[in-house]
Structure formats: structure tokens, C-alpha cells
Amino acid sequence: MNAPGKYIDVGGFKRHVVCQGNGFPVVLEAGLTAMSSCWAWVQENLAKDHLVLSYDRPGLGFSEASRERRTAQQIAVELHDLLEALNFPRPFLFVGHSMGGIISRAFHKLYPKELAGAVLIDPAHPDQLHRDHDIKRTLFQFFLFLVSMHCLSAARLVHWTGDFGLSEQAAGLPEENCRHAEYFFRNKGHLRETVREAREWMESRRFVGDHRFGTLPLTVITAAEKTTGCWGELQREIAALSSRGKQFVLEGSTHVSLLTDRRYAERIAEEARRMAGFLGRPAV
């Protein structure tokens, strides 16, 4: 399968990146199970007037795996190394989906001067497993499902059993991107690394702790449908991590369709474009 974008060597490992456009720099960080292809609609829209980078974390999608632990802290360090290798301009606007919200806090904690702002899309909250029984049960079931899918894929049984709807998360993306995502949602290497990231949740949670964004411009975009427990309250708390934070709900959207449905993705790109335009204005 031919990868879009290009490969770059970072510390002896191939990393897959898709870099498009010109203008204020924007980095897209995917959620758990996801990869660069899941950003297709958002990236296409944003790249019309901004420099936009999406990438596959080590072991996910087209990128080679890393021997390092898959904690948010390690992922943030690896992203920084990737930006250095690309000579990508900073500070940049960080756009993260789901677990990308945890990674954004880890990156800001390690490299606060390299972030100009953040747009977080239905971001994960470090206390979500401890604050609500329904959320804990749902995420625990999803983790067991991922482990089972990895075992089926490693045993080459997915062809016979199917993926029980996992690849349906790609439905709605452009044809080529959808095909790539569907392939990796059944791929044993991709699933193995996804499980490794999920198993590091407690350490990732510990690292970000109660870290705040200070005065960093921050927008939190929350899904309206199929939410569980106190999700809305957790989203408002994330927005409050910055004195310049705001949060709004995108009516009709779900956690996945925020990226895969072109209508919602374009709305997200519009919000990111608005912030990037503001951040890129010359100081007066």
C-alpha cells in the first residue's frame, strides 16, 4: 500500500508525515486507534491557507514502531523530535482529537514556548475513569475490545471473524484515506501499538496531572451525541485550564463523526483557521 505524504528518519526510525500548505503552522494529533488519514477533511480544508502537518505516531499507520513506552510524555518527546527533524516552524497551533488532548497537555508541560494555541476536539480528561462509572465501564469495554482485535489480527482470524465494526470508524472519509484507515484498523502492528498506548493511560494521566495551559488560547469542541455520564462537565473543565479558554458543543456530532463527517470537519477547520489567523497577526 502506497503511503501519501513522505517518510522522514527520526533517530533511525521511519516516521510517516503529511505536510501541506503554507502559512501559520498547525500540527494535528490523532486520538487512540487513529492515524493521519483520519484528518483528511480537516487537513484539506486548513491547508488552503495554513501549513498543516499530520503524522502517524510510532507503530501506527505507516510509521515504524518504537521500543519506547507509549506514554503521553514519550509521545510528546517524539513529536518534538519529529518537528526538529522537519525543521517545522514554531510556535504552532496544536489541534488534537480525543487522546490528543492528553498529549497536548504533555507537550505544553515539556515545551510551553512551542505552542501558540490549541484546539481540542472532544478531548480526553485525565480523571474520566475516576469521575464517572459509565465512562469507566465504556472505556474498559473498549480496551478489552482492542485487545481482542489485536489477538484476532495476530492470529490472522480477522478475515473470518470481521472487525466487529472497528473499521466503520473510517466511514465518511475520502475514498483513499478511508481505505488506508480501514486497512490499519485490521492490522496487527497498528492494533498492537494502540493497545500499548491504552495500557499507559495511568502513567499518562499521572504525568499531565493538573497541568494547566495558563493564558494559552484554547478552544474545546465537544460532540453532542452518544455522550456518556458527566462528559460535558469534563469538557468544560478542560476549557477552564486556560484563562483564555472557551468550549462549545457541535450539534449532531459524535466523537468519531467530528472528523469523518465532512460537515463537522469543515466546522472544526474553520475554528482552527480562525485561531491560527489570530495567532499569526503581527504584534502591534
C-alpha positions as a Markdown table, in Angstrom:
| # | Residue | x | y | z |
|---|---|---|---|---|
| 1 | Met | 0.0 | 0.0 | 0.0 |
| 2 | Asn | 1.4 | 3.4 | -1.1 |
| 3 | Ala | 1.6 | 6.0 | 1.7 |
| 4 | Pro | 0.6 | 9.5 | 1.0 |
| 5 | Gly | 3.0 | 12.2 | 2.1 |
| 6 | Lys | 6.5 | 11.2 | 2.8 |
| 7 | Tyr | 8.8 | 9.4 | 5.3 |
| 8 | Ile | 11.4 | 11.1 | 7.4 |
| 9 | Asp | 14.1 | 9.4 | 9.5 |
| 10 | Val | 14.0 | 10.3 | 13.2 |
| 11 | Gly | 16.5 | 8.6 | 15.4 |
| 12 | Gly | 16.9 | 5.7 | 13.0 |
| 13 | Phe | 13.2 | 5.1 | 12.6 |
| 14 | Lys | 10.9 | 6.0 | 9.6 |
| 15 | Arg | 8.1 | 8.4 | 10.5 |
| 16 | His | 5.3 | 9.0 | 8.1 |
| 17 | Val | 4.1 | 12.6 | 7.7 |
| 18 | Val | 1.7 | 14.5 | 5.5 |
| 19 | Cys | 2.7 | 18.2 | 5.3 |
| 20 | Gln | 0.6 | 20.6 | 3.2 |
| 21 | Gly | 0.1 | 24.2 | 2.5 |
| 22 | Asn | 1.7 | 27.5 | 3.6 |
| 23 | Gly | 1.1 | 30.0 | 6.3 |
| 24 | Phe | 0.8 | 29.7 | 10.1 |
| 25 | Pro | 1.9 | 26.3 | 11.3 |
| 26 | Val | -0.6 | 23.8 | 12.6 |
| 27 | Val | 0.0 | 20.2 | 13.9 |
| 28 | Leu | -2.8 | 17.6 | 14.0 |
| 29 | Glu | -2.6 | 14.9 | 16.8 |
| 30 | Ala | -4.9 | 11.9 | 16.4 |
| 31 | Gly | -6.7 | 10.0 | 19.1 |
| 32 | Leu | -6.4 | 6.4 | 20.3 |
| 33 | Thr | -6.6 | 3.9 | 17.4 |
| 34 | Ala | -6.4 | 6.7 | 14.8 |
| 35 | Met | -3.8 | 7.9 | 12.3 |
| 36 | Ser | -3.0 | 10.7 | 9.9 |
| 37 | Ser | -5.6 | 9.5 | 7.3 |
| 38 | Cys | -8.4 | 10.3 | 9.8 |
| 39 | Trp | -7.5 | 14.0 | 9.5 |
| 40 | Ala | -8.1 | 14.1 | 5.7 |
| 41 | Trp | -11.1 | 16.5 | 5.7 |
| 42 | Val | -9.7 | 18.8 | 8.3 |
| 43 | Gln | -6.2 | 18.9 | 6.7 |
| 44 | Glu | -7.5 | 19.5 | 3.2 |
| 45 | Asn | -9.6 | 22.5 | 4.4 |
| 46 | Leu | -6.9 | 24.0 | 6.7 |
| 47 | Ala | -4.1 | 23.6 | 4.2 |
| 48 | Lys | -5.7 | 26.1 | 1.9 |
| 49 | Asp | -4.1 | 28.9 | 3.9 |
| 50 | His | -2.0 | 27.3 | 6.6 |
| 51 | Leu | 1.0 | 25.0 | 6.9 |
| 52 | Val | -0.6 | 21.8 | 8.2 |
| 53 | Leu | 1.2 | 18.7 | 9.5 |
| 54 | Ser | -0.4 | 15.3 | 10.3 |
| 55 | Tyr | 1.6 | 12.3 | 11.1 |
| 56 | Asp | 1.5 | 8.7 | 12.3 |
| 57 | Arg | 2.8 | 8.1 | 15.8 |
| 58 | Pro | 5.4 | 5.3 | 16.0 |
| 59 | Gly | 3.9 | 1.9 | 15.3 |
| 60 | Leu | 0.7 | 3.4 | 14.0 |
| 61 | Gly | -0.3 | 3.7 | 10.3 |
| 62 | Phe | 2.7 | 3.8 | 8.0 |
| 63 | Ser | 5.3 | 4.7 | 10.8 |
| 64 | Glu | 7.8 | 2.2 | 12.2 |
| 65 | Ala | 7.3 | 1.2 | 15.8 |
| 66 | Ser | 9.4 | 2.5 | 18.7 |
| 67 | Arg | 10.8 | 0.4 | 21.5 |
| 68 | Glu | 10.0 | 3.2 | 24.0 |
| 69 | Arg | 6.9 | 3.2 | 26.3 |
| 70 | Arg | 3.8 | 4.7 | 24.7 |
| 71 | Thr | 3.1 | 7.3 | 27.4 |
| 72 | Ala | 1.9 | 10.8 | 26.6 |
| 73 | Gln | 5.2 | 12.1 | 27.8 |
| 74 | Gln | 7.2 | 9.9 | 25.4 |
| 75 | Ile | 4.8 | 10.7 | 22.5 |
| 76 | Ala | 5.3 | 14.4 | 23.2 |
| 77 | Val | 9.1 | 14.0 | 23.1 |
| 78 | Glu | 8.8 | 12.0 | 19.9 |
| 79 | Leu | 6.6 | 14.7 | 18.3 |
| 80 | His | 9.2 | 17.3 | 19.3 |
| 81 | Asp | 12.0 | 15.2 | 17.8 |
| 82 | Leu | 9.9 | 14.9 | 14.6 |
| 83 | Leu | 9.4 | 18.7 | 14.4 |
| 84 | Glu | 13.1 | 19.2 | 14.9 |
| 85 | Ala | 13.9 | 16.8 | 12.1 |
| 86 | Leu | 11.4 | 18.5 | 9.8 |
| 87 | Asn | 12.6 | 22.0 | 10.8 |
| 88 | Phe | 8.9 | 22.7 | 11.3 |
| 89 | Pro | 8.3 | 26.3 | 12.4 |
| 90 | Arg | 7.3 | 27.0 | 16.0 |
| 91 | Pro | 5.3 | 28.1 | 17.9 |
| 92 | Phe | 2.4 | 26.3 | 16.3 |
| 93 | Leu | -1.3 | 25.7 | 16.8 |
| 94 | Phe | -1.9 | 22.2 | 18.3 |
| 95 | Val | -5.1 | 20.6 | 17.1 |
| 96 | Gly | -5.8 | 17.3 | 18.9 |
| 97 | His | -8.7 | 14.8 | 19.0 |
| 98 | Ser | -9.6 | 12.6 | 21.9 |
| 99 | Met | -6.4 | 11.3 | 23.5 |
| 100 | Gly | -4.7 | 14.1 | 21.5 |
| 101 | Gly | -5.9 | 16.3 | 24.3 |
| 102 | Ile | -3.8 | 14.5 | 26.9 |
| 103 | Ile | -0.8 | 14.6 | 24.5 |
| 104 | Ser | -1.3 | 18.4 | 24.1 |
| 105 | Arg | -1.0 | 18.9 | 27.9 |
| 106 | Ala | 2.1 | 16.7 | 28.0 |
| 107 | Phe | 3.7 | 18.7 | 25.1 |
| 108 | His | 2.8 | 22.0 | 26.7 |
| 109 | Lys | 4.2 | 20.9 | 30.0 |
| 110 | Leu | 7.5 | 19.9 | 28.3 |
| 111 | Tyr | 7.8 | 22.7 | 25.7 |
| 112 | Pro | 5.5 | 25.6 | 26.8 |
| 113 | Lys | 7.1 | 28.1 | 24.4 |
| 114 | Glu | 6.5 | 26.0 | 21.3 |
| 115 | Leu | 2.7 | 26.1 | 21.5 |
| 116 | Ala | 0.9 | 29.2 | 20.3 |
| 117 | Gly | -2.6 | 27.9 | 20.9 |
| 118 | Ala | -4.7 | 24.7 | 21.0 |
| 119 | Val | -8.0 | 23.5 | 19.5 |
| 120 | Leu | -9.0 | 20.3 | 21.3 |
| 121 | Ile | -11.8 | 18.1 | 19.8 |
| 122 | Asp | -13.8 | 16.1 | 22.3 |
| 123 | Pro | -10.5 | 15.7 | 24.3 |
| 124 | Ala | -9.9 | 13.0 | 26.9 |
| 125 | His | -9.9 | 14.1 | 30.5 |
| 126 | Pro | -7.2 | 12.6 | 32.9 |
| 127 | Asp | -9.9 | 12.0 | 35.5 |
| 128 | Gln | -12.5 | 10.5 | 33.3 |
| 129 | Leu | -12.1 | 6.9 | 34.6 |
| 130 | His | -12.4 | 8.1 | 38.2 |
| 131 | Arg | -15.2 | 10.5 | 38.0 |
| 132 | Asp | -18.0 | 8.5 | 36.2 |
| 133 | His | -18.8 | 4.9 | 36.4 |
| 134 | Asp | -20.5 | 4.8 | 33.0 |
| 135 | Ile | -17.4 | 6.3 | 31.3 |
| 136 | Lys | -15.2 | 3.9 | 33.1 |
| 137 | Arg | -17.3 | 0.9 | 32.0 |
| 138 | Thr | -17.5 | 2.1 | 28.4 |
| 139 | Leu | -13.7 | 2.7 | 28.1 |
| 140 | Phe | -12.9 | -0.6 | 29.9 |
| 141 | Gln | -15.1 | -2.5 | 27.4 |
| 142 | Phe | -13.4 | -0.7 | 24.5 |
| 143 | Phe | -10.0 | -1.6 | 25.8 |
| 144 | Leu | -10.9 | -5.3 | 26.1 |
| 145 | Phe | -12.3 | -5.0 | 22.5 |
| 146 | Leu | -9.0 | -3.6 | 21.3 |
| 147 | Val | -7.0 | -6.4 | 23.0 |
| 148 | Ser | -9.3 | -9.0 | 21.4 |
| 149 | Met | -9.0 | -7.4 | 18.0 |
| 150 | His | -5.2 | -7.4 | 18.2 |
| 151 | Cys | -5.3 | -11.1 | 19.2 |
| 152 | Leu | -7.6 | -11.9 | 16.2 |
| 153 | Ser | -5.4 | -9.9 | 13.8 |
| 154 | Ala | -2.2 | -11.5 | 15.1 |
| 155 | Ala | -3.8 | -15.0 | 14.6 |
| 156 | Arg | -4.9 | -14.0 | 11.1 |
| 157 | Leu | -8.5 | -14.6 | 12.0 |
| 158 | Val | -9.9 | -11.1 | 11.3 |
| 159 | His | -10.6 | -12.3 | 7.7 |
| 160 | Trp | -13.0 | -14.8 | 9.1 |
| 161 | Thr | -14.5 | -13.0 | 12.1 |
| 162 | Gly | -14.6 | -9.5 | 10.8 |
| 163 | Asp | -13.5 | -6.5 | 12.8 |
| 164 | Phe | -16.8 | -6.1 | 14.6 |
| 165 | Gly | -17.3 | -2.6 | 13.3 |
| 166 | Leu | -13.9 | -1.1 | 14.1 |
| 167 | Ser | -13.2 | -0.1 | 10.5 |
| 168 | Glu | -16.6 | 1.6 | 10.4 |
| 169 | Gln | -14.9 | 4.5 | 12.2 |
| 170 | Ala | -13.3 | 5.4 | 8.9 |
| 171 | Ala | -16.7 | 5.7 | 7.1 |
| 172 | Gly | -17.2 | 9.2 | 5.6 |
| 173 | Leu | -13.5 | 9.9 | 5.0 |
| 174 | Pro | -12.3 | 10.5 | 1.4 |
| 175 | Glu | -12.1 | 7.2 | -0.5 |
| 176 | Glu | -8.3 | 6.7 | -0.4 |
| 177 | Asn | -8.0 | 7.8 | 3.3 |
| 178 | Cys | -10.9 | 5.6 | 4.2 |
| 179 | Arg | -9.2 | 2.6 | 2.6 |
| 180 | His | -6.0 | 3.3 | 4.5 |
| 181 | Ala | -7.7 | 3.7 | 7.8 |
| 182 | Glu | -9.8 | 0.5 | 7.3 |
| 183 | Tyr | -6.6 | -1.4 | 6.5 |
| 184 | Phe | -4.8 | -0.3 | 9.6 |
| 185 | Phe | -7.9 | -0.9 | 11.9 |
| 186 | Arg | -7.3 | -4.6 | 11.0 |
| 187 | Asn | -3.5 | -4.5 | 11.0 |
| 188 | Lys | -1.8 | -6.4 | 13.9 |
| 189 | Gly | 1.0 | -3.9 | 14.2 |
| 190 | His | -1.2 | -0.9 | 14.3 |
| 191 | Leu | -3.5 | -2.7 | 16.8 |
| 192 | Arg | -0.6 | -3.8 | 19.0 |
| 193 | Glu | 0.7 | -0.2 | 19.3 |
| 194 | Thr | -2.8 | 1.1 | 20.0 |
| 195 | Val | -3.1 | -1.4 | 22.9 |
| 196 | Arg | 0.4 | -0.3 | 24.1 |
| 197 | Glu | -0.8 | 3.3 | 24.2 |
| 198 | Ala | -4.0 | 2.4 | 26.0 |
| 199 | Arg | -2.1 | 0.4 | 28.7 |
| 200 | Glu | -0.1 | 3.5 | 29.5 |
| 201 | Trp | -3.2 | 5.5 | 30.4 |
| 202 | Met | -2.4 | 5.7 | 34.1 |
| 203 | Glu | 1.1 | 6.9 | 33.6 |
| 204 | Ser | 0.0 | 9.4 | 31.0 |
| 205 | Arg | -2.7 | 10.6 | 33.4 |
| 206 | Arg | -0.1 | 10.9 | 36.2 |
| 207 | Phe | 2.3 | 12.9 | 34.0 |
| 208 | Val | -0.2 | 15.6 | 33.0 |
| 209 | Gly | -1.8 | 15.7 | 36.4 |
| 210 | Asp | -3.4 | 19.0 | 37.0 |
| 211 | His | -1.1 | 20.8 | 34.5 |
| 212 | Arg | -2.8 | 23.9 | 33.1 |
| 213 | Phe | -2.4 | 25.9 | 29.9 |
| 214 | Gly | -2.1 | 29.3 | 31.7 |
| 215 | Thr | -3.0 | 32.0 | 29.2 |
| 216 | Leu | -2.7 | 29.9 | 26.1 |
| 217 | Pro | -5.6 | 30.5 | 23.6 |
| 218 | Leu | -7.7 | 27.3 | 23.9 |
| 219 | Thr | -10.9 | 26.1 | 22.2 |
| 220 | Val | -12.6 | 22.9 | 23.2 |
| 221 | Ile | -15.1 | 21.4 | 20.7 |
| 222 | Thr | -17.4 | 18.8 | 22.2 |
| 223 | Ala | -19.6 | 16.1 | 20.5 |
| 224 | Ala | -23.3 | 16.4 | 21.2 |
| 225 | Glu | -24.5 | 12.8 | 20.5 |
| 226 | Lys | -23.8 | 9.4 | 22.2 |
| 227 | Thr | -22.0 | 11.0 | 25.2 |
| 228 | Thr | -21.8 | 9.2 | 28.5 |
| 229 | Gly | -22.1 | 10.4 | 32.1 |
| 230 | Cys | -20.6 | 13.7 | 33.0 |
| 231 | Trp | -18.7 | 14.1 | 29.7 |
| 232 | Gly | -20.0 | 17.6 | 29.2 |
| 233 | Glu | -18.8 | 18.7 | 32.6 |
| 234 | Leu | -15.3 | 17.2 | 32.0 |
| 235 | Gln | -15.1 | 19.1 | 28.7 |
| 236 | Arg | -15.9 | 22.4 | 30.4 |
| 237 | Glu | -13.2 | 21.7 | 32.9 |
| 238 | Ile | -10.6 | 21.2 | 30.1 |
| 239 | Ala | -11.6 | 24.6 | 28.6 |
| 240 | Ala | -11.1 | 26.2 | 32.0 |
| 241 | Leu | -7.5 | 25.0 | 32.0 |
| 242 | Ser | -6.7 | 28.3 | 30.2 |
| 243 | Ser | -7.8 | 31.8 | 31.3 |
| 244 | Arg | -8.4 | 32.2 | 27.5 |
| 245 | Gly | -10.3 | 29.0 | 27.1 |
| 246 | Lys | -13.8 | 28.5 | 25.6 |
| 247 | Gln | -15.9 | 25.5 | 24.8 |
| 248 | Phe | -18.9 | 24.8 | 22.5 |
| 249 | Val | -20.9 | 21.8 | 21.5 |
| 250 | Leu | -21.2 | 20.9 | 17.8 |
| 251 | Glu | -24.8 | 19.8 | 17.5 |
| 252 | Gly | -25.5 | 16.4 | 15.8 |
| 253 | Ser | -21.8 | 15.3 | 16.0 |
| 254 | Thr | -20.4 | 12.2 | 17.7 |
| 255 | His | -16.9 | 11.5 | 18.9 |
| 256 | Val | -15.9 | 9.9 | 15.6 |
| 257 | Ser | -18.0 | 11.9 | 13.2 |
| 258 | Leu | -16.3 | 15.1 | 14.3 |
| 259 | Leu | -13.5 | 14.1 | 11.9 |
| 260 | Thr | -15.1 | 11.7 | 9.5 |
| 261 | Asp | -18.2 | 13.7 | 8.6 |
| 262 | Arg | -17.1 | 16.4 | 6.2 |
| 263 | Arg | -19.6 | 19.0 | 7.6 |
| 264 | Tyr | -18.3 | 18.8 | 11.1 |
| 265 | Ala | -14.6 | 18.5 | 9.9 |
| 266 | Glu | -15.1 | 21.8 | 8.0 |
| 267 | Arg | -16.5 | 23.4 | 11.0 |
| 268 | Ile | -13.5 | 22.3 | 13.1 |
| 269 | Ala | -11.2 | 23.5 | 10.3 |
| 270 | Glu | -13.0 | 26.9 | 10.4 |
| 271 | Glu | -12.4 | 27.2 | 14.1 |
| 272 | Ala | -8.8 | 26.3 | 13.8 |
| 273 | Arg | -8.4 | 28.7 | 10.9 |
| 274 | Arg | -9.9 | 31.5 | 13.0 |
| 275 | Met | -7.5 | 30.9 | 15.8 |
| 276 | Ala | -4.5 | 30.4 | 13.5 |
| 277 | Gly | -5.3 | 33.7 | 11.8 |
| 278 | Phe | -5.5 | 35.5 | 15.1 |
| 279 | Leu | -2.2 | 33.9 | 16.3 |
| 280 | Gly | -0.5 | 34.8 | 13.0 |
| 281 | Arg | -1.3 | 38.5 | 13.2 |
| 282 | Pro | 1.7 | 40.8 | 13.7 |
| 283 | Ala | 2.0 | 42.2 | 17.2 |
| 284 | Val | 1.1 | 45.9 | 17.4 |
